[in-house]
Short mmCIF file of C-alpha atoms and ligand atoms in Angstrom, two decimals:
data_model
loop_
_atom_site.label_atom_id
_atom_site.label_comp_id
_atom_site.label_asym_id
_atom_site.label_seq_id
_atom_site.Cartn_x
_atom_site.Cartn_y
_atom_site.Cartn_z
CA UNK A 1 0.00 0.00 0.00
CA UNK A 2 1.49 2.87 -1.01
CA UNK A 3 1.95 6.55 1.30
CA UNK A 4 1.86 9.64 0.32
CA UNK A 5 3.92 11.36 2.50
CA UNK A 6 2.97 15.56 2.18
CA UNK A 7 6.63 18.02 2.80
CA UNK A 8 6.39 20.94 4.06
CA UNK A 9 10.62 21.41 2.92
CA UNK A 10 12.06 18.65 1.26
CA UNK A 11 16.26 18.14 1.65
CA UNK A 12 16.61 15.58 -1.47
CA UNK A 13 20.63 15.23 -0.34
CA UNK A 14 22.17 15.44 -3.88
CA UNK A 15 21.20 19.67 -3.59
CA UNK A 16 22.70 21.36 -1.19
CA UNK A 17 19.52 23.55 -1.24
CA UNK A 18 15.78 22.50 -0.18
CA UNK A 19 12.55 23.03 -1.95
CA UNK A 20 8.78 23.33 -0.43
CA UNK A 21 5.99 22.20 -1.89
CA UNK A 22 6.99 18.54 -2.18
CA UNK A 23 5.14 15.20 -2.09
CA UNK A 24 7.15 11.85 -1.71
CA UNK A 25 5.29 8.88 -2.56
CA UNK A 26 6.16 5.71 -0.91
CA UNK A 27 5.29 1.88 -2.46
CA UNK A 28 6.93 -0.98 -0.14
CA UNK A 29 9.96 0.01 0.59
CA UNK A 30 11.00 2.34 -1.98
CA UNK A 31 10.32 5.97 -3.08
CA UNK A 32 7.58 5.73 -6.42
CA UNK A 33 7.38 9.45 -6.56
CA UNK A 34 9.44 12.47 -5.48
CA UNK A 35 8.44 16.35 -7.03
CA UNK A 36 6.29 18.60 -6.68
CA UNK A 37 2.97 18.38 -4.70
CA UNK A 38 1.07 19.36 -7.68
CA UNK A 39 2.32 17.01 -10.10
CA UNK A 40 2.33 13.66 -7.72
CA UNK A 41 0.27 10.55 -8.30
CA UNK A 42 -3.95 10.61 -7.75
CA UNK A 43 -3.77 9.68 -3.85
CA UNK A 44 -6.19 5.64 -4.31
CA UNK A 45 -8.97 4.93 -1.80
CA UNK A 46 -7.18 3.24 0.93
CA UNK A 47 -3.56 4.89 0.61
CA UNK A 48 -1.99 6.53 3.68
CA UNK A 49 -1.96 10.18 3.74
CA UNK A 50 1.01 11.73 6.14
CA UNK A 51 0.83 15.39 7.16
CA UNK A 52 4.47 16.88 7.06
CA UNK A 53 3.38 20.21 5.85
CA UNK A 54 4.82 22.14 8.22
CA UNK A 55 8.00 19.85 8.56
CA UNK A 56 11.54 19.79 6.92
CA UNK A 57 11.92 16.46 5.38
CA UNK A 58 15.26 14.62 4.15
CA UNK A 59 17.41 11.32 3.55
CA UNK A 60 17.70 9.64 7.06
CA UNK A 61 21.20 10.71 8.41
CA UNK A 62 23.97 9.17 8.43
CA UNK A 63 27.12 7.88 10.45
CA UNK A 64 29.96 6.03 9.17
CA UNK A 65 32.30 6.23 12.44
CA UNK A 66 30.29 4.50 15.00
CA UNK A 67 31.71 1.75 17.03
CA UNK A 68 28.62 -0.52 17.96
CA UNK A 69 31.09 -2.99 19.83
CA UNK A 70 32.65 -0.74 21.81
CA UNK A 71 29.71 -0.15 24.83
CA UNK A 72 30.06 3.51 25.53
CA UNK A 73 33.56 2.42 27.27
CA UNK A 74 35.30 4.23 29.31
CA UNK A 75 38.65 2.61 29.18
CA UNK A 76 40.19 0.67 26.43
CA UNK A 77 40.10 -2.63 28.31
CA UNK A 78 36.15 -2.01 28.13
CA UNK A 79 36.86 -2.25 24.61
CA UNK A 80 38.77 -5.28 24.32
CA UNK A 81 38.81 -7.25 27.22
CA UNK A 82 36.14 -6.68 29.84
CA UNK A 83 32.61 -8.43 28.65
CA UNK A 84 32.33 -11.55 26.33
CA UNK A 85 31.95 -10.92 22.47
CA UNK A 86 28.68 -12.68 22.61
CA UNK A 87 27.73 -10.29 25.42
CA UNK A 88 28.96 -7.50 23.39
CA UNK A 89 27.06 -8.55 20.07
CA UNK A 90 23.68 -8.19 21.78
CA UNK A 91 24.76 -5.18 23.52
CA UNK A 92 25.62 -3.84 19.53
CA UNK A 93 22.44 -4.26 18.74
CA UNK A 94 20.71 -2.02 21.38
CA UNK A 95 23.28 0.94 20.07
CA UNK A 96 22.22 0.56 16.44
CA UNK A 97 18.44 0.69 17.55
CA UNK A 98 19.13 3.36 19.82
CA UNK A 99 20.78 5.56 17.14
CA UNK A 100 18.00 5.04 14.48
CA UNK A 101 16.02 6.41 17.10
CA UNK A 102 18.51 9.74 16.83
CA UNK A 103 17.74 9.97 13.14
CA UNK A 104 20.15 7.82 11.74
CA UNK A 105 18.88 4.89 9.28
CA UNK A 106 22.41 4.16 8.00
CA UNK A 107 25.47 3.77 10.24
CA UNK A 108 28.95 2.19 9.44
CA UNK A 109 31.16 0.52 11.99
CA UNK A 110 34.77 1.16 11.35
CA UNK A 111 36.93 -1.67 14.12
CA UNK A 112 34.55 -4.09 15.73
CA UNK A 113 34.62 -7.12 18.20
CA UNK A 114 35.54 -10.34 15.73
CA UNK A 115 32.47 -10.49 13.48
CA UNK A 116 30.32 -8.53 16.12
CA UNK A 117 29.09 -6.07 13.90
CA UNK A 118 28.89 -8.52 10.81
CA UNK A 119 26.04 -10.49 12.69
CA UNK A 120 24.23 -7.88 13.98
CA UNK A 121 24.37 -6.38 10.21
CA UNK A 122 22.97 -9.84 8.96
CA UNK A 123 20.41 -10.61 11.86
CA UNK A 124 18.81 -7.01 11.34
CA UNK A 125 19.15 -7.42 7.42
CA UNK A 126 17.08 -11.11 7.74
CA UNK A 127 14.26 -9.33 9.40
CA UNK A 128 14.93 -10.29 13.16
CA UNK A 129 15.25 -7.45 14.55
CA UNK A 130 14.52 -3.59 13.80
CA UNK A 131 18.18 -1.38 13.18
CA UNK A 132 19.69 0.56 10.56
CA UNK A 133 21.32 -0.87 7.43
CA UNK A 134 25.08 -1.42 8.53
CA UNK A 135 27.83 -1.35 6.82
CA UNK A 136 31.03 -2.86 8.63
CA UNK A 137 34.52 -3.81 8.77
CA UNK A 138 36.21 -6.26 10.93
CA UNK A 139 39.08 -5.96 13.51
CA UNK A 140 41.07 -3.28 12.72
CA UNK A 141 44.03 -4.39 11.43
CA UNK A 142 47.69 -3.03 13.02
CA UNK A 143 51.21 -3.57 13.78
CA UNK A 144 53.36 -2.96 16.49
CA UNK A 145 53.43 -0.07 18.52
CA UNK A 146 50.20 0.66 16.51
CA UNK A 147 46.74 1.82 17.72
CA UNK A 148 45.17 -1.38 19.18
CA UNK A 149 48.50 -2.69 19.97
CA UNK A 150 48.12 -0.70 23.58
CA UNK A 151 48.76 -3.19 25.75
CA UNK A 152 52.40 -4.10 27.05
CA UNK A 153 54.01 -6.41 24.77
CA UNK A 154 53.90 -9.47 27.18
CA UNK A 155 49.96 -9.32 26.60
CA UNK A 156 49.60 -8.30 23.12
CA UNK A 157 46.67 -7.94 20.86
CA UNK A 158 43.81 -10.61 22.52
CA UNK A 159 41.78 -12.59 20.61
CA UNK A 160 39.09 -10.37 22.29
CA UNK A 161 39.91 -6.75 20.60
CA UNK A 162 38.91 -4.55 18.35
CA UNK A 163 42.32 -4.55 16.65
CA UNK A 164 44.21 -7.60 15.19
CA UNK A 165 47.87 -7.62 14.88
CA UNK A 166 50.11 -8.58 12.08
CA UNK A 167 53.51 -8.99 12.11
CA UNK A 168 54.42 -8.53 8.42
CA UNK A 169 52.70 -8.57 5.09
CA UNK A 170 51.67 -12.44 4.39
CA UNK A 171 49.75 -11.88 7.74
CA UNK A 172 48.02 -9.05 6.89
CA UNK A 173 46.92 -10.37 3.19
CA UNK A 174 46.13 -13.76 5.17
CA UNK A 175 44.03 -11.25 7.35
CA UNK A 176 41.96 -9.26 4.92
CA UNK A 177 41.27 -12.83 2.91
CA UNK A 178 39.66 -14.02 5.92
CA UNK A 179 37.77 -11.16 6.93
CA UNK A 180 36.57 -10.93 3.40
CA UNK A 181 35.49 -14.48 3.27
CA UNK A 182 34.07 -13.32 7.04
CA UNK A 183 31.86 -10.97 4.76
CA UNK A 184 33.24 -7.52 6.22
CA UNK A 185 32.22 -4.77 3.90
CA UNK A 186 35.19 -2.87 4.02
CA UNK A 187 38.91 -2.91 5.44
CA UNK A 188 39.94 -1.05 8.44
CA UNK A 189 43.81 -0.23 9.28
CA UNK A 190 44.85 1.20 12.41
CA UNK A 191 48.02 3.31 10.97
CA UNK A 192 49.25 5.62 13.88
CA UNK A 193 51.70 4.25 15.62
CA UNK A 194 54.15 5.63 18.33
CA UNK A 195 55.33 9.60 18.54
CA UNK A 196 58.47 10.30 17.46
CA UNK A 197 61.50 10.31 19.57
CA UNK A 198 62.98 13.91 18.85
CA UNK A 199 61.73 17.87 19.18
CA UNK A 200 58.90 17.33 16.98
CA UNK A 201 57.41 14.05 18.84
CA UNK A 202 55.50 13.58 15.55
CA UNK A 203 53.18 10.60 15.08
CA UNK A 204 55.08 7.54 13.09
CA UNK A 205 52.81 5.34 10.96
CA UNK A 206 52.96 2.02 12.27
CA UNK A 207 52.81 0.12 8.77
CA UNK A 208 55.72 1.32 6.20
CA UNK A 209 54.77 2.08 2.41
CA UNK A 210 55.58 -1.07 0.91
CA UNK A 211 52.73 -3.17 3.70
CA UNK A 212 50.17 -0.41 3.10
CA UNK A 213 50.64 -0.56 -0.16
CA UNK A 214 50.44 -4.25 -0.60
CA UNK A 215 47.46 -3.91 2.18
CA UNK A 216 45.35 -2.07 -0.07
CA UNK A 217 45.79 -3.40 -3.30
CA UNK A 218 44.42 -6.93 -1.89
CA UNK A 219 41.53 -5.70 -0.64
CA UNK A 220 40.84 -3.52 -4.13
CA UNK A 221 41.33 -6.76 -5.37
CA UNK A 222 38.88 -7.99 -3.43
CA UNK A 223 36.17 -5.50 -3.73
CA UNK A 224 36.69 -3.79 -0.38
CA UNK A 225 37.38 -0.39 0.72
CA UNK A 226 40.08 0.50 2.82
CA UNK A 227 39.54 3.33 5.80
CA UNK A 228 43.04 4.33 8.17
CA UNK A 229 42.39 6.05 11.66
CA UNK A 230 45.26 8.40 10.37
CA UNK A 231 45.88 11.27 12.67
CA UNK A 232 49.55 12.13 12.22
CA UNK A 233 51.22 13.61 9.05
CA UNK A 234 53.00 10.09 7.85
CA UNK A 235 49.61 8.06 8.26
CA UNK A 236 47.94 10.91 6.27
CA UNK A 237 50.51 10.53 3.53
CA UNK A 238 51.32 7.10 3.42
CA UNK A 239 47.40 6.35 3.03
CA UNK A 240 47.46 8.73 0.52
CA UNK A 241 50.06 7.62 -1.65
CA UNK A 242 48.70 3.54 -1.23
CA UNK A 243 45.34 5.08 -2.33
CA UNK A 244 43.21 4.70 0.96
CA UNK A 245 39.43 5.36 0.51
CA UNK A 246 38.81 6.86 3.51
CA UNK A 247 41.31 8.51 5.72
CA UNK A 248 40.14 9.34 9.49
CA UNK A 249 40.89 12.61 11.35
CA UNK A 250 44.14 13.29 9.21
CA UNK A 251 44.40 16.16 11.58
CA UNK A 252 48.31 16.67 11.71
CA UNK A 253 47.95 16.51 7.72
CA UNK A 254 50.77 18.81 6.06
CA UNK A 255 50.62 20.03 2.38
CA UNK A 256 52.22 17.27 1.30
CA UNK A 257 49.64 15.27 2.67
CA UNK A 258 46.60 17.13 1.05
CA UNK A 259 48.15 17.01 -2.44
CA UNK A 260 48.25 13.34 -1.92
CA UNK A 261 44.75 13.08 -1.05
CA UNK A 262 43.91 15.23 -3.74
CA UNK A 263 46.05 13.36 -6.72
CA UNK A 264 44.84 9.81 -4.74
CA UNK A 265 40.89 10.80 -4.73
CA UNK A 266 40.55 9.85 -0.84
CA UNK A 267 37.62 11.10 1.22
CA UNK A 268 38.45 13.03 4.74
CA UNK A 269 36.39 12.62 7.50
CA UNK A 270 37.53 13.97 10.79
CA UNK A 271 35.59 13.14 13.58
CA UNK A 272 35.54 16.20 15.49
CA UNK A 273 32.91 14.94 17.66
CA UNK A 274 35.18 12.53 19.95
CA UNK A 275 37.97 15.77 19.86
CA UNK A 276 35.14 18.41 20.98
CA UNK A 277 33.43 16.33 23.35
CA UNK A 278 36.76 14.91 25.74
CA UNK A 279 37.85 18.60 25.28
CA UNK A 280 34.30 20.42 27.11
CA UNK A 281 33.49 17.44 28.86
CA UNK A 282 36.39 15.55 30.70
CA UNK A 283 35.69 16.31 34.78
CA UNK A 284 38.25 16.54 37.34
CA UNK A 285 37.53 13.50 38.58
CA UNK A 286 38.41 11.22 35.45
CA UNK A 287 41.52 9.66 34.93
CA UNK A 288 42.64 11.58 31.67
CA UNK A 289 41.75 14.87 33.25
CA UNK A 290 45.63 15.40 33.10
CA UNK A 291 46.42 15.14 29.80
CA UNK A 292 43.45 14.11 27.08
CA UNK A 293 41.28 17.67 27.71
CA UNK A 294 44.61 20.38 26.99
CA UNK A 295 45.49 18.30 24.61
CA UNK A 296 42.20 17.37 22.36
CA UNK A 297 41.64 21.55 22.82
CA UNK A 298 45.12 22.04 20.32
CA UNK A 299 44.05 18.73 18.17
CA UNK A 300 40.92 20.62 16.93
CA UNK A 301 43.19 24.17 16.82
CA UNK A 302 46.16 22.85 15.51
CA UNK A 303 44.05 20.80 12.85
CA UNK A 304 41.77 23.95 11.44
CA UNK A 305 43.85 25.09 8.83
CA UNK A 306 44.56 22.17 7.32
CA UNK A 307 41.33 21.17 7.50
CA UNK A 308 39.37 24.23 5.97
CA UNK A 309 42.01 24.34 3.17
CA UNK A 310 41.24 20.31 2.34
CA UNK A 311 37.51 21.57 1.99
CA UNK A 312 38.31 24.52 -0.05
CA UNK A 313 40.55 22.73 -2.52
CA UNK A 314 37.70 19.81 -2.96
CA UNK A 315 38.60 16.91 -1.01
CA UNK A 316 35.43 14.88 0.09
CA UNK A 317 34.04 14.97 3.52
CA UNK A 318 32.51 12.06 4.94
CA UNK A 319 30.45 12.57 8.44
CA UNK A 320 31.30 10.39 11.34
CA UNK A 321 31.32 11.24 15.28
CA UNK A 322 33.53 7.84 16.64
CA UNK A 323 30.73 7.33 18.82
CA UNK A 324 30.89 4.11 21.27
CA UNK A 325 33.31 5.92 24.49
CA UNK A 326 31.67 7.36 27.11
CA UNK A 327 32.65 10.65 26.10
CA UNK A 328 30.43 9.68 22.85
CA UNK A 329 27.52 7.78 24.00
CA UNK A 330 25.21 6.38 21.44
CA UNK A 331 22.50 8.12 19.95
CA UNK A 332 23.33 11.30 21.64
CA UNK A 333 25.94 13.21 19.55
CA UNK A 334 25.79 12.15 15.30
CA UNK A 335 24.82 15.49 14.66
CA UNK A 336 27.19 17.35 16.51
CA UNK A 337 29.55 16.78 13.96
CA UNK A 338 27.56 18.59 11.51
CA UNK A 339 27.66 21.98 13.70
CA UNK A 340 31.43 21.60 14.42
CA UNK A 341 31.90 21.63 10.45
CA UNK A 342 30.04 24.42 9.91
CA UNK A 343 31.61 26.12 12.72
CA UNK A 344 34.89 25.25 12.50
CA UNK A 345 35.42 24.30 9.12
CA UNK A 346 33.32 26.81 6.88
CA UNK A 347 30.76 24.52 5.75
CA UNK A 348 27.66 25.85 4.89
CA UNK A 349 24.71 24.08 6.73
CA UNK A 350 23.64 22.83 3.06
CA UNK A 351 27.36 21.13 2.60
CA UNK A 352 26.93 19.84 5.67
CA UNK A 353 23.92 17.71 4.80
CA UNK A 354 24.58 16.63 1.80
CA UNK A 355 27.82 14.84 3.19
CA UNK A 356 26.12 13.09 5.89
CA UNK A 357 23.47 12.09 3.35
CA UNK A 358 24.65 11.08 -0.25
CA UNK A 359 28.55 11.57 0.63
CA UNK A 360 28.56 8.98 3.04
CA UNK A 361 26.16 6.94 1.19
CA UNK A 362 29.26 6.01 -1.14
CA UNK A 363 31.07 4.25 1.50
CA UNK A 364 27.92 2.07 2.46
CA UNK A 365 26.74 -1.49 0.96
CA UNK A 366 23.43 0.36 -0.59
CA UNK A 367 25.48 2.99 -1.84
CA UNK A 368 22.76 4.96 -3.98
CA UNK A 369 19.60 3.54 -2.73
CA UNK A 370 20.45 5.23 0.55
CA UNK A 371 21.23 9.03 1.18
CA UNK A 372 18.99 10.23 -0.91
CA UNK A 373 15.34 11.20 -1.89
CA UNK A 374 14.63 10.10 -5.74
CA UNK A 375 12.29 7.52 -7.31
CA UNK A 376 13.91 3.89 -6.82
CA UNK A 377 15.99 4.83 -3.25
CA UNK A 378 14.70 2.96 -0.30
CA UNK A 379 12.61 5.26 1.62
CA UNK A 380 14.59 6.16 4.41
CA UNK A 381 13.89 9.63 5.69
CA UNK A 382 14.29 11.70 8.85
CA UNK A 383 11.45 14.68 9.46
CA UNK A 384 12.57 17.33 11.38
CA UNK A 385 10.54 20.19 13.12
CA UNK A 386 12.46 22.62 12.08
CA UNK A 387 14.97 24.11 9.15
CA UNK A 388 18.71 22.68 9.75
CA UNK A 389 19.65 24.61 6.57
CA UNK A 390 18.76 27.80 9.22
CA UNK A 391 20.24 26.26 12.37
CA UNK A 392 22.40 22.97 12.02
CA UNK A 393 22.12 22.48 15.65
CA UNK A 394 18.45 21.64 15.64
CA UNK A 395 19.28 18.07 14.64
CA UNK A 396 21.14 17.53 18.19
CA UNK A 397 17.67 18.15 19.60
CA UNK A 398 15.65 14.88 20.50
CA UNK A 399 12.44 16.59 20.70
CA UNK A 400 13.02 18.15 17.07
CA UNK A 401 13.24 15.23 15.11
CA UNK A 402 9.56 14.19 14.30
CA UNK A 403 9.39 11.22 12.60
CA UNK A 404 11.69 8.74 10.79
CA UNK A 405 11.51 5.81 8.18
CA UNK A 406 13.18 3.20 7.40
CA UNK A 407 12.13 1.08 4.32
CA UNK A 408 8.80 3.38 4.71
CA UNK A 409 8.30 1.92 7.71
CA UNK A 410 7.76 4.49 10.88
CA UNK A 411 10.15 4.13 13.49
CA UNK A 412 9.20 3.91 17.19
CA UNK A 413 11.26 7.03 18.58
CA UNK A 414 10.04 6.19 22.19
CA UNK A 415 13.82 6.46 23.73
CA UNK A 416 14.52 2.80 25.41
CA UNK A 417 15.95 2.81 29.07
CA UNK A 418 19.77 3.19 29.19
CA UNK A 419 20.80 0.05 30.04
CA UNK A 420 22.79 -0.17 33.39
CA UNK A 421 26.37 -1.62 32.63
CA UNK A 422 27.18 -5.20 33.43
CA UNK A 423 29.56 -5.78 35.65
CA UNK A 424 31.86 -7.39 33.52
CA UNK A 425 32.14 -3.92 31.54
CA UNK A 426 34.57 -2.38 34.05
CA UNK A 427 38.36 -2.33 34.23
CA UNK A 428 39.80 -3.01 37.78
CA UNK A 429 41.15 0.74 38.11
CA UNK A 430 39.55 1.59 41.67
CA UNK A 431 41.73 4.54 42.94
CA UNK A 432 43.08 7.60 40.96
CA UNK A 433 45.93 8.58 43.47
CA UNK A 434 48.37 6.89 45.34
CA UNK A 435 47.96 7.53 49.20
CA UNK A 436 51.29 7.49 50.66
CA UNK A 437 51.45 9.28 53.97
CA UNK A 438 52.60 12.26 52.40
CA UNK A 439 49.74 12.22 49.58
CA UNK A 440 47.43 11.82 52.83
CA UNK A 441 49.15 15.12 54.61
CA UNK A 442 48.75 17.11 51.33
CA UNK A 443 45.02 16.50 50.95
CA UNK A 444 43.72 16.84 54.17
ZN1 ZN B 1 37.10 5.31 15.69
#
């Protein structure tokens, strides 16, 4: 039965600008009709008439940098040890239902539990259960000293993390063949490694030319996309030059760097959100208070230029928040990264949108059925009370998103209970100080 679904505004996501007077028409699962109100198909006795006159209508949003393994942690051994991957796949499952009920119909998961992500993906896919589509990689894949590799070397990487380490470049093509076979959608590399040891301290990439290089041509080969958590200046460039899809953060990019990204076609996409949010929010009282607040505060400062000049000279932007820490809770801060681009990066609000709608799309397993409003896309679509194209912020506010759809179907928006954290989800760190009897004297 099909819906006519009136629009007040309507935000296709290829247009950076909105039009009014719009009727979407929905049959199934898919858009039948998209254009002007006057022009849409004869409404049938029977079909389902929806009101959004007075609404702002657009492609459900989307995240490809949410972690729906990770638990809202709060340390990393919440995110690797702490909690039993089958635990942690049914966990997964309440975050992707509790950010649909943000907005979000799409989401991608860049480093997951083992194949965490990959059955949630296929159990909400066969109908079980309501979600977002998903798009996912595996592990992340790293070397030593890497990001993952974060444990002392007497541990290592466990079978239990989010990262899986490879000690040279038959294990890493031995990797991404079996997380292909695994049915990941896409390849994740973990390339920041230690900081330098001289004035600079600059971040060294953990994986040398010749391994990314060799690390990205497989999975090419393979039909899969390759994203690096990139931060420092030789991740940036190294993913560059083995021509990495997506590159995340690149915020100690140099010029070298951008011309890379702009001769190797690779998308940016920051993820301010994590940055901003352990910058205002970090209290006294937790255990990076010391260092991670100063230091996030330059990240985002430091990173600006670099940034803004990527977006002037035409590199993509792809919208993702790293959400899955504590600092980035699920469901509560997708579209925060939208303001801090506007903000900090010069997007216009319109930008903004359209690469959180049909730029992200590209990364995603339904590519151009998602993203977007037109005639054959699956009708996914977020309603807002409001005009984000006047105020970005808006979508940050529960109350102003309306209504969403996924597949045309409504979804409940009713906000489940937080769940309270098992106890298996917390590290053993019980005191912050060190009491000696002269600690004691100073404090009291
Ligand atoms: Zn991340």
């Amino acid at each position: 039965m099909r819906k006519h679904l009136i629009c007040g505004t309507l935000f296709d996501g290829l247009d950076e600008t909105a039009k009014t007077d719009r009727t979407v028409v929905i049959d199934d699962d898919r858009i039948a009709y998209v254009g002007p109100s006057a022009e849409a198909p004869d409404q049938r006795p029977g079909e389902a008439v929806i009101d959004h006159s007075g609404d702002f209508v657009m492609p459900g949003l989307i995240d490809i940098h949410v972690h729906l393994s990770y638990g809202d942690a709060q340390a990393n051994e919440d995110i690797d040890i702490f909690s039993p991957p089958e635990y942690r796949a049914l966990r997964a499952l309440r975050a992707a239902q509790t950010v649909m009920k943000a907005g979000y119909t799409s989401i991608a998961d860049p480093a997951s539990t083992g194949r965490t992500t990959v059955g949630v993906r296929d159990a909400i896919n066969a109908g079980m259960f309501d979600g977002p589509r998903i798009t996912t990689s595996g592990r992340q894949i790293t070397a030593r000293q890497g990001l993952a590799d974060w444990y002392p070397t007497w541990i290592g990487v466990p079978e239990s993390s989010v990262g899986v380490l490879v000690r040279n470049t038959d294990e890493a093509i031995e990797e991404i063949r079996m997380q292909v076979k695994d049915r990941v959608d896409f390849v994740k590399i973990a390339l920041d490694g230690l900081h330098r040891k001289d004035s600079d301290g600059e971040l060294m990439a953990c994986f040398n030319q010749r391994e990314m290089d060799a690390m990205v041509e497989e999975s090419h080969r393979l039909g899969r996309k390759v994203i690096t958590h990139a931060r420092g200046r030789e991740a940036v460039l190294t993913s560059a030059r083995a021509g990495v899809d997506v590159i995340f953060h690149a915020f100690e990019m140099d010029e070298e760097g951008l011309d890379a990204m702009l001769e190797s076609g690779s998308v940016l996409s920051p993820a301010l959100t994590f940055v901003a949010n352990t910058a205002e929010f970090t209290r006294p009282t937790d255990p990076c208070f010391k260092w991670r607040p100063g230091q996030n505060r330059r990240v985002i400062d430091d990173a600006r230029e670099m940034l803004v000049k990527a977006r002037e000279q035409g590199v993509p932007f792809m919208v993702g928040t790293d959400s899955g820490f504590a600092i980035t809770p699920y469901g509560e801060w997708h579209a925060k990264e939208l303001e801090l681009m506007v903000d900090d990066l010069g997007f216009t609000p319109g930008e903004a949108l359209k690469a959180t709608t049909s730029v992200n799309s590209e990364l995603l397993r339904e590519q151009d059925d998602v993203g977007r409003l037109v005639e054959g896309a699956y009708a996914d679509i977020t309603v807002v009370d409001g005009n984000p194209l006047d105020d970005i912020a808006i979508l940050q506010k529960r109350e102003a998103i309306r209504a969403v759809y996924r597949g045309g179907e409504p979804v409940d928006l009713a906000p489940e209970p937080r769940a309270s954290g098992y106890q298996w989800e917390y590290s053993y760190r019980q005191w912050n100080d060190i009491y000696t009897r002269e600690r004691v004297a100073e404090l009291h």
